[in-house]
Structures are given as structure tokens and as C-alpha cells.
Coordinates of N, CA and C in Angstrom, one line a residue:
M1 N -26.9 -5.2 -29.6 CA -26.1 -6.1 -28.9 C -26.6 -6.3 -27.6
I2 N -27.1 -7.7 -27.1 CA -27.6 -8.0 -25.9 C -26.5 -8.0 -24.9
A3 N -26.9 -7.3 -23.6 CA -25.9 -7.3 -22.7 C -25.8 -8.3 -21.9
P4 N -24.8 -8.8 -21.3 CA -24.8 -10.2 -20.7 C -25.6 -10.0 -19.5
V5 N -26.1 -11.3 -19.0 CA -26.7 -11.4 -17.9 C -26.0 -11.5 -16.5
P6 N -26.1 -10.7 -15.7 CA -25.1 -10.8 -14.5 C -25.1 -11.8 -13.9
S7 N -24.4 -12.6 -13.1 CA -24.3 -13.7 -12.5 C -24.9 -13.6 -11.2
L8 N -25.2 -14.6 -10.5 CA -25.8 -14.7 -9.2 C -25.1 -13.9 -8.1
R9 N -23.6 -14.0 -8.2 CA -22.7 -13.5 -7.2 C -22.6 -11.9 -7.5
Q10 N -22.6 -11.6 -8.8 CA -22.6 -10.2 -9.2 C -24.1 -9.3 -8.7
T11 N -25.0 -10.0 -9.0 CA -26.4 -9.7 -8.6 C -26.4 -9.3 -7.0
I12 N -25.9 -10.4 -6.3 CA -26.0 -10.2 -4.7 C -24.9 -9.0 -4.2
A13 N -23.7 -9.0 -5.0 CA -22.9 -8.1 -4.7 C -23.3 -6.6 -5.0
A14 N -24.0 -6.3 -6.0 CA -24.5 -5.2 -6.4 C -25.5 -4.6 -5.5
D15 N -26.4 -5.6 -5.1 CA -27.4 -5.2 -4.0 C -26.8 -4.9 -2.6
L16 N -25.7 -5.5 -2.2 CA -25.2 -5.2 -0.9 C -24.1 -3.9 -1.2
R17 N -23.8 -3.7 -2.4 CA -23.0 -2.7 -2.6 C -23.8 -1.3 -2.5
A18 N -25.1 -1.5 -3.0 CA -26.0 -0.2 -2.9 C -26.4 0.1 -1.5
Q19 N -26.7 -1.1 -0.9 CA -27.0 -0.8 0.6 C -25.9 -0.2 1.4
I20 N -24.6 -0.4 1.0 CA -23.4 0.3 1.7 C -23.3 1.7 1.2
T21 N -23.2 2.0 0.0 CA -23.1 3.3 -0.5 C -24.4 4.3 -0.1
T22 N -25.5 3.5 0.0 CA -26.7 4.6 0.3 C -26.6 4.6 1.8
G23 N -25.9 4.0 2.5 CA -25.9 4.1 4.0 C -26.9 3.3 4.7
H24 N -27.6 2.5 4.0 CA -28.4 1.7 4.5 C -27.7 0.7 5.7
L25 N -26.5 0.2 5.2 CA -25.8 -0.4 6.1 C -24.5 0.2 6.6
K26 N -24.5 0.3 7.6 CA -23.5 1.6 8.4 C -22.2 1.0 8.5
A27 N -21.1 1.9 8.2 CA -19.7 1.4 8.5 C -19.7 0.9 9.8
G28 N -18.6 -0.1 10.1 CA -18.5 -0.8 11.4 C -19.5 -1.8 11.8
A29 N -20.7 -1.9 10.9 CA -21.8 -2.9 11.3 C -21.5 -4.4 10.8
R30 N -21.9 -5.2 11.5 CA -21.4 -6.4 10.9 C -22.8 -7.2 10.1
L31 N -22.3 -7.8 9.1 CA -23.5 -8.4 8.3 C -24.1 -9.6 8.9
P32 N -25.1 -10.1 8.6 CA -25.7 -11.4 9.0 C -24.7 -12.5 8.6
S33 N -24.9 -13.5 9.4 CA -23.9 -14.7 9.1 C -24.0 -15.2 7.7
E34 N -22.9 -15.7 7.0 CA -23.1 -16.1 5.6 C -24.2 -17.1 5.3
P35 N -24.4 -18.1 6.4 CA -25.6 -19.0 6.1 C -27.0 -18.2 6.0
R36 N -27.1 -17.2 6.8 CA -28.3 -16.5 6.9 C -28.6 -15.7 5.5
L37 N -27.3 -15.0 5.0 CA -27.4 -14.4 3.8 C -27.5 -15.3 2.6
A38 N -26.9 -16.6 2.8 CA -27.3 -17.3 1.6 C -28.6 -17.9 1.5
A39 N -29.3 -17.9 2.7 CA -30.8 -18.4 2.9 C -31.6 -17.3 2.3
D40 N -31.4 -15.7 2.5 CA -32.0 -14.7 2.3 C -32.0 -14.5 0.7
Y41 N -30.8 -14.6 0.2 CA -30.8 -14.8 -1.3 C -31.1 -15.8 -2.1
K42 N -31.4 -17.1 -1.3 CA -31.7 -18.3 -2.0 C -30.6 -18.8 -2.7
V43 N -29.2 -18.7 -2.4 CA -28.2 -19.3 -3.3 C -27.5 -20.1 -2.0
S44 N -26.4 -20.9 -2.9 CA -25.5 -21.7 -1.9 C -24.6 -20.6 -1.2
T45 N -23.9 -21.5 0.0 CA -23.3 -20.6 0.6 C -21.7 -20.4 0.0
P46 N -21.4 -21.1 -1.0 CA -20.0 -20.8 -1.7 C -20.5 -19.7 -2.8
T47 N -21.6 -19.6 -3.2 CA -22.1 -18.6 -4.1 C -22.2 -17.2 -3.3
L48 N -22.6 -17.1 -2.2 CA -22.6 -16.0 -1.3 C -21.4 -15.4 -1.0
R49 N -20.3 -16.4 -0.7 CA -19.1 -16.1 -0.3 C -18.4 -15.4 -1.6
N50 N -18.5 -16.1 -2.8 CA -18.0 -15.5 -4.0 C -18.2 -13.9 -4.1
A51 N -19.6 -13.8 -3.9 CA -20.4 -12.5 -3.9 C -19.4 -11.5 -2.8
L52 N -19.3 -11.9 -1.5 CA -18.7 -11.1 -0.7 C -17.2 -10.8 -0.9
A53 N -16.7 -12.0 -1.7 CA -15.5 -11.6 -1.9 C -15.1 -10.6 -3.0
L54 N -16.1 -10.1 -3.8 CA -16.0 -9.1 -4.8 C -16.1 -7.7 -3.9
L55 N -16.9 -7.6 -3.0 CA -16.9 -6.6 -2.1 C -15.6 -6.5 -1.2
Q56 N -15.0 -7.5 -0.8 CA -14.0 -7.3 -0.1 C -12.7 -6.9 -0.9
A57 N -12.7 -7.5 -2.3 CA -11.8 -6.8 -3.4 C -11.9 -5.4 -3.5
E58 N -13.0 -4.9 -3.2 CA -13.4 -3.3 -3.4 C -13.2 -2.6 -2.5
G59 N -12.8 -3.2 -1.1 CA -12.5 -2.6 0.2 C -13.8 -2.1 0.8
L60 N -14.8 -2.7 0.5 CA -16.2 -2.3 1.1 C -16.4 -3.1 2.3
I61 N -16.1 -4.2 2.5 CA -16.1 -5.2 3.6 C -14.9 -5.9 3.8
E62 N -14.6 -6.1 5.2 CA -13.6 -7.1 5.5 C -14.0 -8.2 6.5
K63 N -13.4 -9.5 6.1 CA -13.7 -10.5 6.8 C -12.7 -10.7 8.0
I64 N -13.3 -10.9 9.3 CA -12.5 -10.9 10.3 C -12.6 -12.5 10.9
H65 N -11.4 -13.4 10.9 CA -11.7 -14.7 11.5 C -12.1 -14.8 12.6
G66 N -13.2 -15.5 12.4 CA -14.0 -15.8 13.9 C -14.9 -14.9 14.2
K67 N -15.1 -14.0 13.6 CA -16.0 -12.8 14.0 C -16.9 -12.4 12.9
G68 N -16.9 -12.5 11.8 CA -17.7 -12.2 10.6 C -17.2 -11.3 9.8
N69 N -18.2 -10.8 9.0 CA -18.0 -9.7 7.8 C -18.4 -8.4 8.4
F70 N -17.6 -7.4 8.2 CA -18.0 -6.1 8.5 C -17.6 -5.0 7.6
I71 N -18.6 -4.0 7.7 CA -18.8 -2.8 6.7 C -17.3 -2.0 6.9
C72 N -16.7 -1.9 6.0 CA -15.3 -1.0 6.3 C -15.9 0.5 6.3
H73 N -15.1 1.1 7.4 CA -15.0 2.6 7.2 C -14.5 3.0 5.9
P74 N -15.1 4.5 5.3 CA -14.5 4.8 4.1 C -13.0 5.1 4.3
L75 N -12.1 4.4 3.1 CA -10.6 4.6 3.3 C -10.3 6.0 2.6
H76 N -9.5 6.8 3.2 CA -8.7 7.8 2.3 C -7.8 7.3 1.5
R77 N -7.8 8.0 0.3 CA -7.1 7.7 -0.7 C -6.0 8.6 -0.8
L78 N -4.7 8.0 -0.7 CA -3.4 9.1 -0.6 C -2.8 9.1 -1.9
T79 N -2.1 10.1 -2.2 CA -1.4 10.2 -3.3 C 0.1 10.0 -3.0
Y80 N 0.9 9.2 -3.8 CA 2.4 9.0 -3.4 C 3.0 9.7 -4.6
T81 N 3.7 10.8 -4.5 CA 4.5 11.7 -5.1 C 5.7 12.1 -4.6
E82 N 6.8 12.3 -5.3 CA 8.1 13.0 -5.1 C 8.6 12.0 -3.9
G83 N 8.5 10.9 -3.8 CA 9.0 10.1 -2.7 C 8.2 10.0 -1.4
R84 N 7.1 10.6 -1.4 CA 6.5 10.5 -0.3 C 4.9 10.4 -0.3
L85 N 4.2 10.0 0.7 CA 2.6 10.0 0.8 C 2.3 11.3 1.2
T86 N 1.1 12.0 0.4 CA 0.7 13.3 1.0 C 0.1 13.1 2.2
P87 N 0.1 14.0 3.1 CA -0.2 14.0 4.3 C -1.8 14.2 4.8
D88 N -2.0 13.5 5.9 CA -3.6 13.6 5.9 C -3.6 13.4 7.5
T89 N -4.6 14.3 8.1 CA -4.7 14.5 9.5 C -5.4 13.3 10.2
D90 N -6.0 12.5 9.4 CA -6.6 11.1 9.9 C -5.8 10.0 10.2
L91 N -4.6 10.1 9.7 CA -3.5 9.1 9.4 C -2.4 9.3 10.3
H92 N -1.9 8.4 11.0 CA -0.6 8.5 11.9 C 0.4 7.3 11.6
V93 N 1.6 7.5 11.9 CA 2.6 6.5 11.2 C 3.3 6.1 12.7
T94 N 3.7 4.9 12.7 CA 4.3 4.3 13.7 C 5.6 3.7 13.1
I95 N 6.7 4.1 14.0 CA 8.0 3.3 13.2 C 8.7 2.6 14.1
R96 N 8.9 1.3 13.5 CA 9.8 0.4 14.4 C 11.3 0.3 13.8
T97 N 12.2 0.2 14.5 CA 13.4 0.1 14.0 C 14.2 -1.4 14.5
T98 N 15.0 -2.0 13.4 CA 15.4 -3.2 13.7 C 16.9 -3.2 13.2
N99 N 17.9 -3.8 13.8 CA 19.2 -3.8 13.2 C 19.3 -5.2 12.5
L100 N 19.9 -5.2 11.6 CA 20.0 -6.5 10.7 C 21.2 -6.3 9.8
R101 N 21.4 -7.5 9.0 CA 22.7 -7.5 8.1 C 22.1 -7.7 6.6
A102 N 23.0 -6.9 5.7 CA 22.5 -7.2 4.2 C 22.4 -8.6 3.7
R103 N 21.3 -8.9 3.0 CA 21.4 -10.0 2.5 C 20.4 -10.2 1.1
G104 N 20.6 -11.1 0.4 CA 19.5 -11.2 -0.6 C 19.8 -9.9 -1.5
D105 N 18.6 -9.6 -2.2 CA 18.6 -8.3 -3.0 C 19.1 -7.2 -2.6
L106 N 19.0 -7.0 -1.2 CA 19.3 -5.8 -0.8 C 21.0 -5.5 -1.0
I107 N 21.7 -6.5 -1.1 CA 23.2 -6.4 -1.4 C 23.4 -5.4 -2.9
P108 N 22.9 -5.9 -3.8 CA 22.9 -5.1 -5.0 C 22.2 -3.8 -5.0
L109 N 21.0 -3.7 -4.3 CA 20.3 -2.5 -4.4 C 21.2 -1.5 -3.6
L110 N 21.8 -1.9 -2.5 CA 22.6 -0.8 -1.5 C 24.0 -0.8 -1.9
K111 N 24.3 -1.8 -2.9 CA 25.7 -1.8 -3.3 C 26.6 -2.0 -2.2
V112 N 26.6 -3.0 -1.4 CA 27.1 -3.1 -0.1 C 27.6 -4.7 0.0
P113 N 28.6 -5.1 0.6 CA 29.1 -6.4 0.8 C 27.8 -7.1 1.5
S114 N 28.0 -8.5 1.5 CA 27.1 -9.2 2.1 C 27.4 -9.2 3.7
R115 N 26.3 -9.0 4.5 CA 26.2 -9.0 5.9 C 26.6 -7.6 6.5
T116 N 26.7 -6.6 5.9 CA 26.9 -5.3 5.8 C 25.7 -4.9 6.9
P117 N 26.3 -4.2 8.1 CA 25.1 -3.8 9.2 C 24.0 -2.8 8.6
L118 N 22.8 -3.0 8.9 CA 21.8 -2.0 8.4 C 20.9 -1.8 9.5
T119 N 20.2 -0.6 9.3 CA 19.1 -0.6 10.2 C 17.8 -0.4 9.2
E120 N 16.8 -1.2 9.6 CA 15.5 -1.4 8.9 C 14.6 -0.4 10.0
F121 N 13.8 0.4 9.0 CA 12.8 1.1 9.6 C 11.3 0.6 8.9
L122 N 10.7 0.1 9.8 CA 9.3 -0.5 9.5 C 8.3 0.7 9.8
C123 N 7.7 1.5 8.6 CA 6.8 2.4 9.0 C 5.4 1.9 8.6
L124 N 4.6 2.1 9.7 CA 3.2 1.6 9.4 C 2.4 2.9 9.5
T125 N 1.5 3.1 8.4 CA 0.6 4.1 8.6 C -0.9 3.4 8.9
H126 N -1.5 4.1 9.8 CA -2.7 3.6 10.2 C -3.8 4.8 10.0
Q127 N -5.1 4.2 9.9 CA -6.4 5.0 9.7 C -7.2 4.3 10.7
G128 N -7.3 5.1 11.8 CA -7.7 4.6 13.0 C -7.2 3.2 13.6
E129 N -7.8 2.0 13.7 CA -7.3 1.0 14.1 C -6.9 0.1 13.0
R130 N -7.1 0.5 11.7 CA -6.7 -0.2 10.6 C -5.4 0.1 9.8
L131 N -4.6 -0.8 9.7 CA -3.4 -0.5 9.0 C -3.7 0.0 7.7
H132 N -3.1 1.1 7.0 CA -3.5 1.8 5.7 C -2.7 1.3 4.8
S133 N -1.3 1.3 5.0 CA -0.2 1.2 4.3 C 1.3 0.7 4.9
L134 N 2.3 0.0 4.3 CA 3.3 -0.1 5.0 C 4.5 0.2 4.2
A135 N 5.7 0.4 4.9 CA 7.2 0.7 4.2 C 8.3 0.2 5.0
R136 N 9.2 -0.4 4.2 CA 10.4 -0.9 5.0 C 11.6 0.0 4.4
I137 N 12.2 0.7 5.0 CA 13.4 1.4 4.6 C 14.6 0.8 5.2
Y138 N 15.6 0.6 4.5 CA 16.9 0.2 4.9 C 17.9 1.2 4.6
V139 N 18.9 1.3 5.6 CA 19.8 2.4 5.7 C 21.2 1.7 6.2
P140 N 22.2 2.2 5.8 CA 23.6 1.5 6.1 C 23.7 2.1 7.5
R141 N 24.2 1.2 8.3 CA 24.3 1.6 9.8 C 25.5 2.5 10.1
D142 N 26.3 2.7 9.2 CA 27.5 3.5 9.5 C 27.0 5.1 9.2
L143 N 26.0 5.2 8.5 CA 25.6 6.7 8.2 C 25.5 7.6 9.6
E144 N 25.5 8.9 9.4 CA 25.5 9.9 10.6 C 24.3 9.7 11.3
P145 N 24.2 9.5 12.5 CA 22.7 9.6 13.1 C 21.7 10.8 12.5
A146 N 22.6 12.0 12.3 CA 21.6 13.1 12.0 C 20.9 12.8 10.7
E147 N 21.4 11.8 9.8 CA 20.9 11.6 8.5 C 19.8 10.6 8.5
L148 N 19.7 10.2 9.7 CA 18.5 8.9 9.8 C 17.2 9.2 10.6
P149 N 16.0 8.9 10.2 CA 15.9 8.3 8.8 C 15.8 9.4 7.7
W150 N 15.0 10.4 8.1 CA 14.6 11.5 7.2 C 15.0 12.8 8.0
P151 N 15.1 14.0 7.3 CA 15.3 14.1 5.8 C 16.6 13.8 5.3
R152 N 16.6 13.9 3.9 CA 17.9 13.5 3.2 C 18.5 14.6 2.6
P153 N 19.1 15.7 3.3 CA 19.8 16.6 2.5 C 20.7 16.4 1.6
R154 N 21.3 15.4 1.7 CA 22.5 15.1 0.7 C 21.8 14.2 -0.7
R155 N 20.7 14.0 -0.4 CA 19.9 12.9 -1.5 C 20.2 13.9 -2.8
V156 N 20.6 13.3 -3.9 CA 20.5 14.1 -5.2 C 20.0 13.2 -6.4
E157 N 19.9 11.8 -6.1 CA 19.4 10.9 -7.1 C 18.5 9.9 -6.4
T158 N 17.3 9.8 -7.1 CA 16.4 8.8 -6.6 C 15.7 8.0 -7.8
R159 N 15.9 6.8 -7.7 CA 15.4 5.9 -8.7 C 14.2 4.9 -8.2
E160 N 13.0 5.1 -8.9 CA 12.0 4.1 -8.3 C 11.3 3.2 -9.5
V161 N 11.1 2.3 -8.9 CA 10.4 1.2 -9.6 C 9.1 0.8 -9.3
V162 N 8.1 0.9 -9.9 CA 6.5 0.7 -9.5 C 6.1 -0.5 -10.2
T163 N 5.6 -1.5 -9.3 CA 4.9 -2.9 -9.9 C 3.5 -2.8 -9.3
A164 N 2.7 -3.4 -10.2 CA 1.3 -3.6 -9.7 C 1.2 -5.2 -9.6
R165 N 1.0 -5.7 -8.4 CA 1.0 -7.1 -8.3 C 0.0 -7.4 -7.1
L166 N -0.2 -8.6 -7.1 CA -1.1 -9.2 -6.0 C -0.3 -9.2 -4.8
P167 N -1.0 -9.1 -3.4 CA -0.2 -8.9 -2.2 C 0.4 -10.5 -1.9
T168 N 1.4 -10.5 -1.1 CA 1.9 -11.8 -0.6 C 1.1 -12.0 0.7
P169 N 1.0 -13.2 1.1 CA 0.2 -13.7 2.0 C 0.4 -12.8 3.4
E170 N 1.9 -12.5 3.6 CA 2.1 -11.6 4.8 C 1.4 -10.2 4.8
E171 N 1.6 -9.8 3.5 CA 1.1 -8.5 3.1 C -0.7 -8.3 3.3
A172 N -1.2 -9.3 2.7 CA -2.6 -9.6 2.8 C -3.0 -9.5 4.3
S173 N -2.2 -10.3 5.0 CA -2.8 -10.6 6.4 C -2.7 -9.1 7.2
A174 N -1.6 -8.6 7.1 CA -1.1 -7.2 7.8 C -2.1 -6.0 7.5
L175 N -2.5 -6.1 6.1 CA -3.1 -4.9 5.5 C -4.5 -5.3 5.4
R176 N -5.0 -6.5 6.0 CA -6.3 -6.8 5.8 C -7.0 -6.9 4.4
L177 N -6.2 -7.5 3.5 CA -6.3 -7.4 2.1 C -7.1 -8.6 1.7
S178 N -7.9 -8.5 0.7 CA -8.2 -9.7 -0.1 C -6.9 -10.0 -1.1
T179 N -6.7 -11.2 -1.3 CA -5.5 -11.7 -1.9 C -5.8 -11.7 -3.4
T180 N -7.0 -10.9 -3.9 CA -7.4 -10.8 -5.1 C -7.1 -9.3 -5.4
L181 N -6.9 -8.4 -4.3 CA -6.7 -7.0 -4.7 C -5.3 -6.7 -4.8
A182 N -5.1 -5.9 -6.1 CA -3.5 -5.6 -6.5 C -3.2 -4.5 -5.6
V183 N -1.9 -4.5 -5.3 CA -1.0 -3.4 -4.6 C -0.2 -2.8 -5.4
L184 N 0.2 -1.4 -5.0 CA 1.4 -0.9 -5.7 C 2.6 -1.2 -4.9
A185 N 3.6 -2.1 -5.5 CA 4.8 -2.2 -4.8 C 5.9 -1.3 -5.4
I186 N 6.3 -0.3 -4.6 CA 7.3 0.6 -5.0 C 8.7 0.6 -4.3
T187 N 9.5 0.3 -5.1 CA 11.0 0.2 -4.6 C 11.9 1.4 -5.1
R188 N 12.3 2.1 -4.1 CA 12.9 3.5 -4.1 C 14.3 3.5 -3.6
V189 N 15.3 3.7 -4.5 CA 16.8 3.8 -4.2 C 17.3 5.3 -4.4
S190 N 17.9 5.7 -3.3 CA 18.3 7.1 -3.0 C 19.9 6.9 -2.9
A191 N 20.6 7.9 -3.6 CA 22.0 8.0 -3.5 C 22.3 9.5 -3.3
D192 N 23.5 9.6 -2.8 CA 24.2 10.9 -2.3 C 24.9 11.7 -3.3
I193 N 25.5 12.6 -3.1 CA 26.4 13.3 -4.3 C 27.6 12.7 -4.7
T194 N 27.9 11.7 -3.9 CA 29.1 10.9 -4.4 C 28.6 9.6 -5.0
G195 N 27.4 9.5 -5.0 CA 26.9 8.3 -5.7 C 26.6 6.9 -5.0
R196 N 27.0 7.1 -3.7 CA 26.7 6.1 -2.5 C 25.0 5.9 -2.5
V197 N 24.7 4.8 -2.3 CA 23.3 4.5 -2.1 C 23.2 4.6 -0.3
I198 N 22.3 5.6 -0.1 CA 22.0 5.7 1.4 C 20.6 5.5 1.9
E199 N 19.8 5.0 1.0 CA 18.7 4.4 1.4 C 17.8 3.6 0.4
V200 N 17.4 2.2 0.8 CA 16.4 1.6 0.0 C 15.2 1.5 0.7
A201 N 13.8 1.9 -0.3 CA 12.6 1.9 0.5 C 11.9 1.0 -0.2
R202 N 11.0 0.1 0.5 CA 10.1 -0.7 -0.2 C 8.4 -0.6 0.4
L203 N 7.7 0.3 -0.4 CA 6.6 0.4 -0.1 C 5.6 -0.4 -0.6
I204 N 4.4 -0.6 0.2 CA 3.3 -1.3 -0.1 C 2.0 -0.6 -0.1
L205 N 1.4 -0.2 -1.2 CA 0.3 0.6 -1.2 C -1.0 -0.2 -1.8
P206 N -2.0 -0.4 -1.1 CA -2.9 -1.1 -1.5 C -3.8 -0.4 -2.7
G207 N -4.2 -1.1 -3.8 CA -4.9 -0.4 -4.9 C -6.1 0.3 -4.6
D208 N -6.7 0.0 -3.5 CA -8.0 0.7 -3.2 C -7.7 1.8 -2.5
R209 N -6.6 2.3 -2.2 CA -6.5 3.5 -1.2 C -5.4 4.2 -1.5
A210 N -4.7 4.1 -2.7 CA -3.5 5.0 -2.9 C -3.5 5.0 -4.4
E211 N -2.8 6.1 -4.9 CA -2.4 6.2 -6.4 C -1.0 6.9 -6.4
A212 N -0.3 6.5 -7.3 CA 1.2 7.2 -7.7 C 1.0 8.3 -8.8
L213 N 1.5 9.4 -8.4 CA 1.6 10.5 -9.4 C 3.0 10.9 -9.7
F214 N 3.3 10.8 -11.1 CA 4.4 11.2 -11.5 C 4.7 12.5 -12.4
T215 N 5.4 13.5 -12.3 CA 5.4 14.5 -12.8 C 6.7 14.8 -13.7
T216 N 6.7 15.1 -14.8 CA 8.1 15.4 -15.4 C 8.1 16.6 -15.8
H217 N 9.4 17.2 -15.6 CA 9.7 18.7 -16.0 C 10.8 18.5 -17.2
H218 N 10.3 19.3 -18.1 CA 11.2 19.4 -19.3 C 11.8 20.6 -19.6
T219 N 13.1 20.5 -19.9 CA 14.0 21.6 -20.1 C 14.1 22.2 -21.5
I220 N 13.7 23.3 -21.6 CA 13.4 23.7 -23.1 C 14.5 24.6 -23.3
E221 N 15.6 24.4 -24.2 CA 16.7 25.3 -24.5 C 16.5 26.3 -25.8
E222 N 16.7 27.3 -25.4 CA 16.5 28.3 -26.4 C 17.6 28.4 -27.3
R223 N 17.6 28.6 -28.6 CA 18.6 28.7 -29.5 C 18.6 30.1 -30.1
R224 N 19.7 30.6 -29.8 CA 20.0 32.2 -30.4 C 20.7 32.0 -31.8
T225 N 20.3 33.0 -32.6 CA 20.6 33.0 -34.1 C 21.6 34.2 -33.9
E226 N 22.8 34.0 -34.5 CA 23.7 35.3 -34.6 C 23.5 35.9 -35.9
G227 N 23.3 37.2 -35.7 CA 23.1 38.0 -37.0 C 24.5 38.5 -37.6

């Protein structure tokens, strides 16, 4: 069977990828201008941009409006498991709080009436100056301050829905993502011992820097035979 011939954009992307992975092009360096690269590779500017888009989707380069294309620093891959991201010394988290009222799908998720007072915790995880991932956590405002926002000593049930999808324009802009790079969108709902929902969390994890790990524990019942 004859292997398909790579397209021009794939050939250009492969060449630049090799230069990045071998260290010929250093992290943080600015690529030559797009017209210059197009001339070097003897292709049109649209073809060159299509090649760069492949590398952007892989997280190897990022395009900063008005400045050009830059080689990305290697990103740490994090594992999301048991309701949290594994810690990493190179990452730090900033938290912003906002008071708002329940609306939209937060009402059925939190099982509260419309316009119930909530506190939103916007958690931004950074690697250096680059935003790594983000999460929005919603908590009813009448919960005791000691319970906000972590840990959750009374949390007894957590339900998570994980969806792979393309980022919204807001998410792509905040995380500096290509709109063609998939993200893991995780919605986590936690309830206490009485069944009351005490937290709804929405996490956005770019596919090039995070993975979700789920562990299932099975209980094996032993049967005794009476003699």
C-alpha cells in the first residue's frame, strides 16, 4: 500500500516541529515573520499559516496578536483525579471571588431557587506567566465560612461529567489556545450527608496539558457455605 504524500502544510509543520523538539529553536524565541517563513519555504502565506496552526494546536507555538509567533515553553501535564489536579511545584493558583445569584443551569445543578445568593471562586492555575487551566466553583452563600471553599469535610457524594469539546472563544482567549485544540470540560457536583448540594465546579483543562484519571474500586463479597 502506497503511503499518502504529506501536504505542504504538513511538511512545513514537520520541519519546524523537528527544530523545536531538537532544541534548534529555543523556548521563548520568536519565529521569523510569516511572510519571511512563507518565502523561505516557497509557499503562500495562507499555506504557511495553516502549517503554523498545526503547531499551535499541539501547543508548540503560540501566536500573540501584534507581536508574532513564539516557541512555547514545555507545559507540565497534570492529572485530574479524585476531584483535584495533582500538585506541581512549578504551578501556582490565584483565586478571585465574586458574589452573584443563581441563574441558568446553576439552578438545577445546585438545586436552589432562582437568584439564590452564591459565591463564585475563579481559580486560575499558572505556569510562569502563562495560564495553565481554569475552574469556576459555585457555593451557596449561606454555608458556614469554615466550609469555604476547601476542604469539604461533609462531602459524601460527588458526581462528575467529563466532556471533550472545542473551547469557547472566551476560553481560547484566556488560555491562549487554538480554537481547534480540544479541552476537557469537567462539571463536578458535590453533596453533603443530607443530600444538599454544597458545591458545583466547572473545570476547563486544555487537552495538551492535562488528563483525567478515574479509579474504580470493586467490593467483593465473600459467600460462606454453611455445613
